mmCIF file of C-alpha atoms in Angstrom:
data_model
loop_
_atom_site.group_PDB
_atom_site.id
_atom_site.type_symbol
_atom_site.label_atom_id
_atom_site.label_comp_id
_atom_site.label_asym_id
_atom_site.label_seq_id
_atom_site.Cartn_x
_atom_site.Cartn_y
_atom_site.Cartn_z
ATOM 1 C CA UNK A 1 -12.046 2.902 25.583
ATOM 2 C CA UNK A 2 -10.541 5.032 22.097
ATOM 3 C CA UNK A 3 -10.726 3.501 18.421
ATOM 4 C CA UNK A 4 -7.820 3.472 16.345
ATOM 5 C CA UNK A 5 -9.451 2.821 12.643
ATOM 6 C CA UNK A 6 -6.528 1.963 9.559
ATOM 7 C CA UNK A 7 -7.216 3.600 6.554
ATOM 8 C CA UNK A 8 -5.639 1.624 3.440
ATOM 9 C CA UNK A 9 -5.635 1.687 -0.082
ATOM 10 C CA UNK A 10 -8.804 -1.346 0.033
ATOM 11 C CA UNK A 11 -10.323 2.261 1.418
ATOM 12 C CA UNK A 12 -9.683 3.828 -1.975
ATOM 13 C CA UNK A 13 -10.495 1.170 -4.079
ATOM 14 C CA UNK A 14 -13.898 0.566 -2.381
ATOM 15 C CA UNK A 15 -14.492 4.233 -3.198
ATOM 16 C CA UNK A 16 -14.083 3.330 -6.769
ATOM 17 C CA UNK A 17 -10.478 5.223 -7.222
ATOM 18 C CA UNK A 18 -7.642 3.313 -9.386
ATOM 19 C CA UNK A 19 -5.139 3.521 -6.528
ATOM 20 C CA UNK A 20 -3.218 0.075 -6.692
ATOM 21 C CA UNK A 21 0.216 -0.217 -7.898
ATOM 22 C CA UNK A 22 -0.936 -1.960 -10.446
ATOM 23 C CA UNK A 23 -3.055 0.611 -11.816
ATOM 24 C CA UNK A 24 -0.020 3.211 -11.017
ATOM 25 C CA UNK A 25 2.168 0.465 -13.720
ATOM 26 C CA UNK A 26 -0.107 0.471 -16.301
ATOM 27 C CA UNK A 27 -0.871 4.277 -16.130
ATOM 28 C CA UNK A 28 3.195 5.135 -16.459
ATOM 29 C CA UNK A 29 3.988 2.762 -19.011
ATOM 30 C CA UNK A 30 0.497 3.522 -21.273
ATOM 31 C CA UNK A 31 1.668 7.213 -20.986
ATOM 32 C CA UNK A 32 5.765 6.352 -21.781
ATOM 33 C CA UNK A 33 4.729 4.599 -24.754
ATOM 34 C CA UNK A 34 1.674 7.183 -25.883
ATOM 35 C CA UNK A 35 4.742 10.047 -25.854
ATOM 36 C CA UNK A 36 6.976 7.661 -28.045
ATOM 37 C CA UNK A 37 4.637 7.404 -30.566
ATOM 38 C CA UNK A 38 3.596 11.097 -30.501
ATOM 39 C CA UNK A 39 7.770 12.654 -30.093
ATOM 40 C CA UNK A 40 9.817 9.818 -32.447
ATOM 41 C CA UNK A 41 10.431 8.055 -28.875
ATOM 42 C CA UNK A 42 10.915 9.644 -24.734
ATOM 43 C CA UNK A 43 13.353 8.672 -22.374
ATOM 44 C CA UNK A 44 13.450 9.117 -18.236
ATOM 45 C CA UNK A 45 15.260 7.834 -15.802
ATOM 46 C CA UNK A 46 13.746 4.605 -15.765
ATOM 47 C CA UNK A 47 12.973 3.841 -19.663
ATOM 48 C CA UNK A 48 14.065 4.457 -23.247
ATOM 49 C CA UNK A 49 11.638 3.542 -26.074
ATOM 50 C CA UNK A 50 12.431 4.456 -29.478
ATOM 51 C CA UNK A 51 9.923 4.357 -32.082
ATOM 52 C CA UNK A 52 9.914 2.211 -35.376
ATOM 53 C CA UNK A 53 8.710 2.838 -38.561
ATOM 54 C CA UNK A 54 5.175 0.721 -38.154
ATOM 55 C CA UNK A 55 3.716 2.506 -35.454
ATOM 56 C CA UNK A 56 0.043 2.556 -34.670
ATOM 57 C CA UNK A 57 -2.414 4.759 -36.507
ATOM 58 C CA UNK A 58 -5.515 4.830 -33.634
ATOM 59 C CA UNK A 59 -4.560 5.361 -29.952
ATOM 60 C CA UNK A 60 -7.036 2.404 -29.386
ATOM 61 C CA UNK A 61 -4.570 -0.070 -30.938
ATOM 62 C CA UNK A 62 -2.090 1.175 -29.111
ATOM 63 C CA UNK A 63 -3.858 0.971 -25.714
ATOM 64 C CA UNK A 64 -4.697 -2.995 -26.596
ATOM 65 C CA UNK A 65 -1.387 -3.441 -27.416
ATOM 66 C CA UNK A 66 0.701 -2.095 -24.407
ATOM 67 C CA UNK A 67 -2.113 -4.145 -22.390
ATOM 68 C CA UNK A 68 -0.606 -7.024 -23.809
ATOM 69 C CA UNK A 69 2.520 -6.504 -23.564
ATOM 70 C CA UNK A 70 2.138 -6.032 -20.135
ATOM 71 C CA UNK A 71 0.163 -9.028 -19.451
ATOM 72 C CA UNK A 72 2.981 -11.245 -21.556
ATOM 73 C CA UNK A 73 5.658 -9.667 -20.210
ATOM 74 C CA UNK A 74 6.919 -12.722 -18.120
ATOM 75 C CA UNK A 75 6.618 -14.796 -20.976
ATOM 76 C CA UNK A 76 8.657 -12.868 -22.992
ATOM 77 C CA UNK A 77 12.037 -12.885 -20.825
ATOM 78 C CA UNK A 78 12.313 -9.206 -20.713
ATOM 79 C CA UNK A 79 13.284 -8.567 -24.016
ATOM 80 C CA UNK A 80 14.825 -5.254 -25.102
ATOM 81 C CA UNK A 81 12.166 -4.937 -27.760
ATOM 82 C CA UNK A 82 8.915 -6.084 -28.304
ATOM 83 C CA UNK A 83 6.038 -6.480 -31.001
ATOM 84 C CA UNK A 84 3.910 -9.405 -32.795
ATOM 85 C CA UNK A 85 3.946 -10.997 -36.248
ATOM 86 C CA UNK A 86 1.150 -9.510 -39.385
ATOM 87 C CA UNK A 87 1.685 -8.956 -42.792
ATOM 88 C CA UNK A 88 5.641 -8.209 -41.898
ATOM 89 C CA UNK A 89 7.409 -10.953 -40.796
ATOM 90 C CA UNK A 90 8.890 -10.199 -36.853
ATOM 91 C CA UNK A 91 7.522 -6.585 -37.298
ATOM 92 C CA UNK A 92 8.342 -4.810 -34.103
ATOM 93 C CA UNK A 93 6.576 -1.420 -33.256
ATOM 94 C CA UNK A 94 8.971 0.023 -30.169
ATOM 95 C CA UNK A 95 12.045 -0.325 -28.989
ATOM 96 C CA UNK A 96 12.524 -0.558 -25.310
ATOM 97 C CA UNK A 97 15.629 -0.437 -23.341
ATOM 98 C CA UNK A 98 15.075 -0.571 -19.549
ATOM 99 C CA UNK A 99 17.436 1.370 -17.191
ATOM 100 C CA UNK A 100 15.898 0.514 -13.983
ATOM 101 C CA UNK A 101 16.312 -3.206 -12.598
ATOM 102 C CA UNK A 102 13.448 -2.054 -10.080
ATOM 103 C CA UNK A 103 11.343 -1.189 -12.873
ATOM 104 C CA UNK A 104 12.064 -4.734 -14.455
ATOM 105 C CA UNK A 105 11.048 -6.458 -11.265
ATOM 106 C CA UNK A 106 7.912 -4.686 -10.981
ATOM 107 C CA UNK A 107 6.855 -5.036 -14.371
ATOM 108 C CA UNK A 108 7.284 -9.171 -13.686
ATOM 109 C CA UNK A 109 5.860 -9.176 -10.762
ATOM 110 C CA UNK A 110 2.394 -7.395 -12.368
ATOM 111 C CA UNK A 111 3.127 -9.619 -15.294
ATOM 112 C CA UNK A 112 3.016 -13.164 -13.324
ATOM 113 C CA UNK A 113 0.698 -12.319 -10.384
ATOM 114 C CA UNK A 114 -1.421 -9.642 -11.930
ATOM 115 C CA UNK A 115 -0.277 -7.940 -8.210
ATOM 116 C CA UNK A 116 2.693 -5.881 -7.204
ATOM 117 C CA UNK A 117 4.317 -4.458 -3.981
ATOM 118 C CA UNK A 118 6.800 -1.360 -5.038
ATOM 119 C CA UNK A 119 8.009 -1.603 -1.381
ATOM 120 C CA UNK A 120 8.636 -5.099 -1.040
ATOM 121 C CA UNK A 121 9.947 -5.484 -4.461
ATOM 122 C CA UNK A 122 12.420 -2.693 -3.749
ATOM 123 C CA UNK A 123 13.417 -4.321 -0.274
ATOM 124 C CA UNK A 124 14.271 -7.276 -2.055
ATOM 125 C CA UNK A 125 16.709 -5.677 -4.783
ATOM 126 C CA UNK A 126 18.249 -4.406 -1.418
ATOM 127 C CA UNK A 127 18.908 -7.867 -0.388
ATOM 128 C CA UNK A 128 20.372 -8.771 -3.508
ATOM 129 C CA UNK A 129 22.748 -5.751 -3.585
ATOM 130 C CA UNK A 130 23.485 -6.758 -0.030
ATOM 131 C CA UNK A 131 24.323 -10.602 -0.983
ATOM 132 C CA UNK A 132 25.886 -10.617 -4.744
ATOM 133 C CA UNK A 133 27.021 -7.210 -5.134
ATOM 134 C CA UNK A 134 31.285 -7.436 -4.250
ATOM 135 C CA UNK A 135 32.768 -4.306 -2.437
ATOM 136 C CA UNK A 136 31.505 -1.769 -0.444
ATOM 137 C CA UNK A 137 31.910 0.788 -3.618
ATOM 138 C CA UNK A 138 29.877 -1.698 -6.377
ATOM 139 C CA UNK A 139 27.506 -2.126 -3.508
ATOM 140 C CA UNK A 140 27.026 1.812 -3.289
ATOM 141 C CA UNK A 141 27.109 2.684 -6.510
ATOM 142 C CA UNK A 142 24.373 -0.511 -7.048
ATOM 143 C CA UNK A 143 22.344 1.391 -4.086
ATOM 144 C CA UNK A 144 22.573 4.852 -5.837
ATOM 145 C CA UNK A 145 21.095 3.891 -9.109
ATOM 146 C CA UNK A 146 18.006 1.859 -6.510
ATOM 147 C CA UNK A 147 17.357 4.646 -5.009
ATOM 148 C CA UNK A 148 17.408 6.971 -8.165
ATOM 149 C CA UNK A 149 14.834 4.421 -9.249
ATOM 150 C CA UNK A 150 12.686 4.676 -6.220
ATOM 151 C CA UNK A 151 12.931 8.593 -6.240
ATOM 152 C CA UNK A 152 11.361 8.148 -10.051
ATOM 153 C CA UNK A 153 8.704 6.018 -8.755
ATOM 154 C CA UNK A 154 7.638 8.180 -6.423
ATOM 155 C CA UNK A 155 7.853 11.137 -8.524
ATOM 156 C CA UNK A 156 5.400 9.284 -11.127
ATOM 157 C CA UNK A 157 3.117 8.149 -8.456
ATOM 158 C CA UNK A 158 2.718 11.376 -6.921
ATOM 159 C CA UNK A 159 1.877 12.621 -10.803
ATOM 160 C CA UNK A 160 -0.466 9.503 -10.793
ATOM 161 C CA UNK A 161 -2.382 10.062 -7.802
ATOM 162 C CA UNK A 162 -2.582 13.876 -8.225
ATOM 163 C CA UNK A 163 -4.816 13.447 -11.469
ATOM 164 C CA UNK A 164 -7.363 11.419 -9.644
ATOM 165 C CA UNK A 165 -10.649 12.698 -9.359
ATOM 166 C CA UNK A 166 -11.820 12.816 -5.617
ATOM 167 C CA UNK A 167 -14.659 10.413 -5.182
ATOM 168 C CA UNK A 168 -18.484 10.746 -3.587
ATOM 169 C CA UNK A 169 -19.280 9.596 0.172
ATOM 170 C CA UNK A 170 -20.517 6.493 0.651
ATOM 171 C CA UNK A 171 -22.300 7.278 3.331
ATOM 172 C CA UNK A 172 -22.571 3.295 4.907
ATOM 173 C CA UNK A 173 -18.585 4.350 6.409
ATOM 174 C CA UNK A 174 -20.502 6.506 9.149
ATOM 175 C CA UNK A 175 -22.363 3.744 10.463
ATOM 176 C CA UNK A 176 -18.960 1.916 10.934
ATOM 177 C CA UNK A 177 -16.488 4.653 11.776
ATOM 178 C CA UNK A 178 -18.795 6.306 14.444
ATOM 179 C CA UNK A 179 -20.395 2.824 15.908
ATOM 180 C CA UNK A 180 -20.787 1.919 19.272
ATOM 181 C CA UNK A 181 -17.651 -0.641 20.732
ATOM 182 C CA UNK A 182 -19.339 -3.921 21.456
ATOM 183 C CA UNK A 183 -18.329 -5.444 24.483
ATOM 184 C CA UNK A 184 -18.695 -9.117 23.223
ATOM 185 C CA UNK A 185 -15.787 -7.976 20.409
ATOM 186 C CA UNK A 186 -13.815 -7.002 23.881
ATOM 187 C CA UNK A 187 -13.106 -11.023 24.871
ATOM 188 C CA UNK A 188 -10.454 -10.231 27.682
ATOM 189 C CA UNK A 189 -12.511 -7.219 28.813
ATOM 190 C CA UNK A 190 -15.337 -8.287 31.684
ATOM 191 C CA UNK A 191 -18.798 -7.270 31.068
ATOM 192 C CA UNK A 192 -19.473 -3.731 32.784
ATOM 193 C CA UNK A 193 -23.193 -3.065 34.413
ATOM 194 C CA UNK A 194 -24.584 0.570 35.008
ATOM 195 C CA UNK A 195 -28.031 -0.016 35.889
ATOM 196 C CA UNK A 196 -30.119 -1.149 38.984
ATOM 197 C CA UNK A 197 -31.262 -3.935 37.217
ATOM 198 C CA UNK A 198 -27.713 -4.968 36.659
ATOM 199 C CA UNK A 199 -28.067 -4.610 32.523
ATOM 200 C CA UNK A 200 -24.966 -6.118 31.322
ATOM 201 C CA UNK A 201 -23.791 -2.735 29.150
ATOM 202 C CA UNK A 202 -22.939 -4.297 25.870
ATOM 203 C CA UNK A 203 -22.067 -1.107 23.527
ATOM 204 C CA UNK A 204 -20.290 1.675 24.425
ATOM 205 C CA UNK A 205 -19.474 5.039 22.537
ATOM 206 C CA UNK A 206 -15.564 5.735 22.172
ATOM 207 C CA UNK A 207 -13.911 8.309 23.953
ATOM 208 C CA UNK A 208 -11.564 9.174 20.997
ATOM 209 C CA UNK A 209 -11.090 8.075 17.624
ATOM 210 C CA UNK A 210 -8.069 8.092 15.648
ATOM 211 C CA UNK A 211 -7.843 7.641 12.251
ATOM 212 C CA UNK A 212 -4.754 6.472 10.875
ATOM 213 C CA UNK A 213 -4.580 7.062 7.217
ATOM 214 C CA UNK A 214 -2.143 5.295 4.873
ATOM 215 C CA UNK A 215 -2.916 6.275 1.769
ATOM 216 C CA UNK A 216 -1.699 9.779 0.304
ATOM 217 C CA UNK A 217 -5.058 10.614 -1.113
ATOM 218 C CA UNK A 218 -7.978 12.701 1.077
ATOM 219 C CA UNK A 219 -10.694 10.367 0.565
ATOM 220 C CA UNK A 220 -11.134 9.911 4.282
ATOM 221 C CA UNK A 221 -11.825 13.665 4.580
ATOM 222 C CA UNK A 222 -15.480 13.162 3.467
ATOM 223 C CA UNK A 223 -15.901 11.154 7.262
ATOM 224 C CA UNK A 224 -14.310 13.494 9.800
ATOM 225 C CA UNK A 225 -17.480 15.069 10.865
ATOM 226 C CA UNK A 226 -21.003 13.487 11.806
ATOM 227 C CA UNK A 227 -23.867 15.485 13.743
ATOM 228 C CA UNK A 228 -24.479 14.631 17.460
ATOM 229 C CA UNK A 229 -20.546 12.964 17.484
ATOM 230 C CA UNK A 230 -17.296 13.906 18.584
ATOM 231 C CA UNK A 231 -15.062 14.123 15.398
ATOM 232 C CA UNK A 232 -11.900 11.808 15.364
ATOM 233 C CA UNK A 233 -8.377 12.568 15.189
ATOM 234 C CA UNK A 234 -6.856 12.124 11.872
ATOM 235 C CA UNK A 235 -3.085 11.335 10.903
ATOM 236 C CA UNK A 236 -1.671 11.134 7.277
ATOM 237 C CA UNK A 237 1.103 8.845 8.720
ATOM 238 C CA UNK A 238 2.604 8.276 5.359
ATOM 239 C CA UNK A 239 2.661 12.287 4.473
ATOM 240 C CA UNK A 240 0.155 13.780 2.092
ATOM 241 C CA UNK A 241 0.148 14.688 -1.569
ATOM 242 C CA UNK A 242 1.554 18.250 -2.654
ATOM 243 C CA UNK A 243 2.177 19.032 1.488
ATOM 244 C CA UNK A 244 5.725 20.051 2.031
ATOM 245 C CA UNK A 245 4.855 19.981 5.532
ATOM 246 C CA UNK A 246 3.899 16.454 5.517
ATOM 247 C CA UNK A 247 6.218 14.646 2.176
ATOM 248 C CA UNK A 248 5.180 11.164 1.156
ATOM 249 C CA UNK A 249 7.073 8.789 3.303
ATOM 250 C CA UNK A 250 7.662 5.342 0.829
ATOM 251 C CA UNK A 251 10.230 2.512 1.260
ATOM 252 C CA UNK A 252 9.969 -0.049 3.491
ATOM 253 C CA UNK A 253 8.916 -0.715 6.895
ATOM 254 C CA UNK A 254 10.110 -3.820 8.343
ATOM 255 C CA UNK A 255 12.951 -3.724 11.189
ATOM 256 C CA UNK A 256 12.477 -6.712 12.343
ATOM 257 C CA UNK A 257 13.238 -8.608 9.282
ATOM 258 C CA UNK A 258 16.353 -11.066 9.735
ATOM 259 C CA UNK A 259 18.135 -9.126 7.404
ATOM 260 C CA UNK A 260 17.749 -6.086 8.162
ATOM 261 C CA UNK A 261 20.736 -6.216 11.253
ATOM 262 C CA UNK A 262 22.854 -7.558 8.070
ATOM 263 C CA UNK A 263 21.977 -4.260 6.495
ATOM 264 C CA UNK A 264 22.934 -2.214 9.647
ATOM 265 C CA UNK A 265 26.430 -4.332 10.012
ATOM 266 C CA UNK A 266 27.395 -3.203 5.858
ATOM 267 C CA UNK A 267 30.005 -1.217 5.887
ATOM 268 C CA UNK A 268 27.977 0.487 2.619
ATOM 269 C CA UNK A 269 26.720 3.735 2.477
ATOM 270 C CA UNK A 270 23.084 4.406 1.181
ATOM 271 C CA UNK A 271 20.938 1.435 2.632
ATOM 272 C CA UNK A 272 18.403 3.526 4.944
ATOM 273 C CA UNK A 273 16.907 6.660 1.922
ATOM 274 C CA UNK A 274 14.081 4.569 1.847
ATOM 275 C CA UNK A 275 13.481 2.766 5.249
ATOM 276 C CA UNK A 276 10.409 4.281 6.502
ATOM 277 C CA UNK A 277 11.571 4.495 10.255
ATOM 278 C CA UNK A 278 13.916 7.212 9.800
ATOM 279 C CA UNK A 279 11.202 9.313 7.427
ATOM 280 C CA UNK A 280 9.140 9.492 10.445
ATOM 281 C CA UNK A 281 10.684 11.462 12.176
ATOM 282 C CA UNK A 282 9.919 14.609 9.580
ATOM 283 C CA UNK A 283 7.198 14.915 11.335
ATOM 284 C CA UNK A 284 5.545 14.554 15.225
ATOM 285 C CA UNK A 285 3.019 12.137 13.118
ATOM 286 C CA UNK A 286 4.170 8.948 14.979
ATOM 287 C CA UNK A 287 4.686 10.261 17.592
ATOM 288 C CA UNK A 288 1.219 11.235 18.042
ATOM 289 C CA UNK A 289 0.682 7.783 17.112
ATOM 290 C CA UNK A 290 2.366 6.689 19.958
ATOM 291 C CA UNK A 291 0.684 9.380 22.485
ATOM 292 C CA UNK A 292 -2.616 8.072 21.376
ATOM 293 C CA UNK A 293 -1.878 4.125 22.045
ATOM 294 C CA UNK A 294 0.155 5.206 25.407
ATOM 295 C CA UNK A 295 -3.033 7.129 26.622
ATOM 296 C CA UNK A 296 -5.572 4.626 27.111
ATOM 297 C CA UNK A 297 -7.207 0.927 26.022
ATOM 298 C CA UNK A 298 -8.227 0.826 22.737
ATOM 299 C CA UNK A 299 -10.317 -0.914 19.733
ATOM 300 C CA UNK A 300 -8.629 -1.260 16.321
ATOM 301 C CA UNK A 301 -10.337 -1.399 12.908
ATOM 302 C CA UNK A 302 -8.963 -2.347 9.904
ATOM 303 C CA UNK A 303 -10.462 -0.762 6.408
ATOM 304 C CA UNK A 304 -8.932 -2.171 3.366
ATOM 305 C CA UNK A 305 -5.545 -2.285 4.863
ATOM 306 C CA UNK A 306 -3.738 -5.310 4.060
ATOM 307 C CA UNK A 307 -1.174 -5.428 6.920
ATOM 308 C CA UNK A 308 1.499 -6.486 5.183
ATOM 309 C CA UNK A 309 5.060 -6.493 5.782
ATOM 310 C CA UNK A 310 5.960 -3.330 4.520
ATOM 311 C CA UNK A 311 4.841 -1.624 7.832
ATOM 312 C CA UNK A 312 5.439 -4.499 10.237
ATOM 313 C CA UNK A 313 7.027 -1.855 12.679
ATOM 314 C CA UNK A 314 4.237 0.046 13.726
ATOM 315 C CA UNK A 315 1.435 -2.659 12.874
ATOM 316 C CA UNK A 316 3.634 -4.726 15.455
ATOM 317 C CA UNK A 317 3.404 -1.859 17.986
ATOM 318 C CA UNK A 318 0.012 -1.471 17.590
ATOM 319 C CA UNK A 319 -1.288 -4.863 17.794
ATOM 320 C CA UNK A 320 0.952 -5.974 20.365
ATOM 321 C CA UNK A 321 0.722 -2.589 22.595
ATOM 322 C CA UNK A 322 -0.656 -3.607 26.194
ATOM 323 C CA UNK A 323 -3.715 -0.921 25.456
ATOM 324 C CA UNK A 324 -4.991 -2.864 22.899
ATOM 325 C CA UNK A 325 -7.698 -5.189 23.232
ATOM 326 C CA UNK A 326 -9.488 -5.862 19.889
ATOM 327 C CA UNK A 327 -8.774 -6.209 16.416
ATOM 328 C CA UNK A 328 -11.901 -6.124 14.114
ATOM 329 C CA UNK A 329 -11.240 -7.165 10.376
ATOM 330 C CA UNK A 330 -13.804 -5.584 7.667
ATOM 331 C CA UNK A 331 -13.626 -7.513 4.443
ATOM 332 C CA UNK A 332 -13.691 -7.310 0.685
ATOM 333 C CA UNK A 333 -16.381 -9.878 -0.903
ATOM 334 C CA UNK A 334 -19.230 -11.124 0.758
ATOM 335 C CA UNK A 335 -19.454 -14.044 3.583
ATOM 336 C CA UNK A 336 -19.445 -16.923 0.828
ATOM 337 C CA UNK A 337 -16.011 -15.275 -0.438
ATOM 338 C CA UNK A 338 -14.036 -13.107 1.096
ATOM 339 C CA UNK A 339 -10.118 -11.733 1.859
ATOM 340 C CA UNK A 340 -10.358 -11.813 5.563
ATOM 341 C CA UNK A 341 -8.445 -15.051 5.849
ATOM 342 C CA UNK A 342 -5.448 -13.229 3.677
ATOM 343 C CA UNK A 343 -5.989 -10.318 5.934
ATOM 344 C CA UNK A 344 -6.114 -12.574 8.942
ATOM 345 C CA UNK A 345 -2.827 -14.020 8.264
ATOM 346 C CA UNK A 346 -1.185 -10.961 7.256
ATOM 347 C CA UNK A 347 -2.256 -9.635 11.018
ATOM 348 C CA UNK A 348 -0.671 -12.814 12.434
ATOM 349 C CA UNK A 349 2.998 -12.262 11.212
ATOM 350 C CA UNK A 350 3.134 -8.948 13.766
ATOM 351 C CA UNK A 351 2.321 -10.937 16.504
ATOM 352 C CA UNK A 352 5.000 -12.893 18.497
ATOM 353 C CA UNK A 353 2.360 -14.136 21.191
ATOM 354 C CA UNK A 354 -0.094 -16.197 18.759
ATOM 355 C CA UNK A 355 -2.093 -16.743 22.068
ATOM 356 C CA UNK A 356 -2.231 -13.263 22.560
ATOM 357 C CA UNK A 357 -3.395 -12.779 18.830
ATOM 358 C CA UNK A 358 -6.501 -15.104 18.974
ATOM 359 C CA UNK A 359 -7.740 -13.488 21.884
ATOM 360 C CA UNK A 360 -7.394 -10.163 20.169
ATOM 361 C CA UNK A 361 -8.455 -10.904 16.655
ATOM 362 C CA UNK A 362 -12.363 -10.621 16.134
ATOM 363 C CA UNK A 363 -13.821 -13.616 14.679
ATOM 364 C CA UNK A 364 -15.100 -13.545 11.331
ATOM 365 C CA UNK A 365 -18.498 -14.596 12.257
ATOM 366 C CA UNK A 366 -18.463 -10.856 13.599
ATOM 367 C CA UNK A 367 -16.545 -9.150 11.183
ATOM 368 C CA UNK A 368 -18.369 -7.186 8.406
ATOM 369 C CA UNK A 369 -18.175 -6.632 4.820
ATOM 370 C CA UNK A 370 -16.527 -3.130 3.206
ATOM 371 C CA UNK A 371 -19.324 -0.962 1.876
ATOM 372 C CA UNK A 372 -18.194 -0.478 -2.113
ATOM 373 C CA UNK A 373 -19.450 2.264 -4.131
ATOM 374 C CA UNK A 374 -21.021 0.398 -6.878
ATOM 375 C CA UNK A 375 -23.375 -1.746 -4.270
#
């Protein structure tokens, strides 16, 4: 049968890159407040900070102190400026007026669960425009300024992601990207025999490999070729960095939600600029995707992708697709402590059948651990 590996950002992050949104956050606002103190203050489209007379002298102090701001932000109820008591009594270093709700949400979401989701934060500011904003014009001109926001986001995180420095092989992702398919991981699938001696044949090679990359970066690049094996197939099904021919595709994925047929019944204009369904079709990507799954049986793996709701469309496709007949988990940790119950769960929500999703689903006695680059 073919493989169909996932590629997400857990894939980056075992390679030792700062790819999480949260170290996207703390990047943008480090650098907003770093030009504020350098220029007398900066503006964008998401943030205004003006600078106040007792600003810092070493870029060190400054560093600590946007850390903390960050990691108090919650506490402080978004306030419009911020700073901490010395020698001056309620001595505040920066003003800062925020212009993007989105930004505000993300910022408390970092702030309370030291985690963020752009997309799902930004799907839920949709929902709230849908449900307490009155009139079809207040709700479009409340979906413009989102999706100005978004468009900033993504313009930063392109910026962010850009600057990285491409990281070394590690070269333990061979073993699992071009290993054998183990028939015992294959529960529905009856045991094959080839020989005279009627040798159950427990491993097989796979005919084709896909490998479905999430992430915008190229780290995966350093795996598409292996001596003595056929080379997989690789899609960049959520576009590329700096390719025109392939743009970043970010929003949210999730049709099935319960309200997203609310969202197709508003009268409103402006809902769908950052629903990942329609930015598919820029490209034959998915439906290459789609070719592949239609073609023949096939083994999934899952590297560092978290399977959340943000692309419950095609996750549900794929998992639930009649070709499919294993779903092998590779965690973060090690067997005492792992995420491959979160993962596990995460998988379930994209199946309707949960009967169908236990057979499928690769226990984690058999799973394996996600080679990092500091082991």
């Amino acid at each position: 049968m073919n493989r169909l590996i996932l590629i997400g950002n857990g894939f980056d992050l075992a390679h030792g890159l700062k790819t999480s949104y949260k170290h996207f956050i703390h990047w943008y606002m480090h650098r907003c407040f770093q030009m504020a103190s350098d220029n007398n203050g900066y503006e964008d489209q998401l943030i205004k900070i003006t600078r106040t007379p007792y600003t810092f002298r070493h870029a060190e102090e400054r560093f600590q102190w946007v850390e903390r701001y960050l990691s108090n932000y919650a506490k402080s109820k978004q306030p419009v400026s911020f700073g901490w008591q010395g020698e001056r009594k309620e001595t505040e270093y920066y003003e800062v007026n925020y212009k993007s709700d989105l930004l505000e949400r993300l910022l408390m979401s970092v702030s309370i669960t030291n985690w963020m989701d752009i997309e799902g934060v930004f799907y839920e500011q949709m929902i709230a425009i849908l449900d307490n904003t009155k009139g079809i014009k207040a709700k479009e001109d409340a979906l413009q300024k989102l999706n100005e926001s978004m468009r900033s986001v993504i313009s930063e995180l392109q910026i962010y992601l850009s600057d990285l420095t491409a990281p070394n092989k590690i070269n333990s992702y061979d073993d699992i990207i071009y290993s054998r398919i183990d028939d015992k991981d294959i529960q529905s699938k009856p045991i094959k025999y080839r020989t005279a001696a009627n040798r159950p044949f427990e491993t097989s090679t796979a005919k084709e490999t896909l490998i479905l990359n999430f992430n915008y970066t190229d780290t995966i690049s350093n795996y598409l070729s292996k001596p003595g094996y056929k080379s997989p197939i690789r899609i960049f099904i959520h576009g590329e960095l700096n390719n025109l021919d392939n743009p970043i595709i970010f929003g949210f994925g999730d049709e099935v939600d319960r309200r997203y047929e609310d969202i197709e019944n508003s009268r409103a204009q402006g809902w769908f600029e950052y629903i990942k369904s329609f930015w598919y079709l820029k490209t034959n990507n998915y439906r290459d995707l789609t070719s592949f799954i239609d073609s023949d049986e096939y083994q999934v793996l899952v590297l560092g992708h978290s399977c959340g709701l943000s692309d419950r469309t095609m996750l549900q496709m794929i998992f639930q697709h009649d070709n499919c007949r294993s779903i092998k988990l590779y965690y973060f940790g090690d067997k005492e402590s792992n995420n491959y119950k979160q993962t596990l769960h995460e998988v379930a929500r994209h199946f309707k059948d949960k009967g169908l999703m236990r057979r499928r689903i690769v226990s984690e006695e058999k799973s394996q651990r996600m080679p990092q680059y500091n082991d």
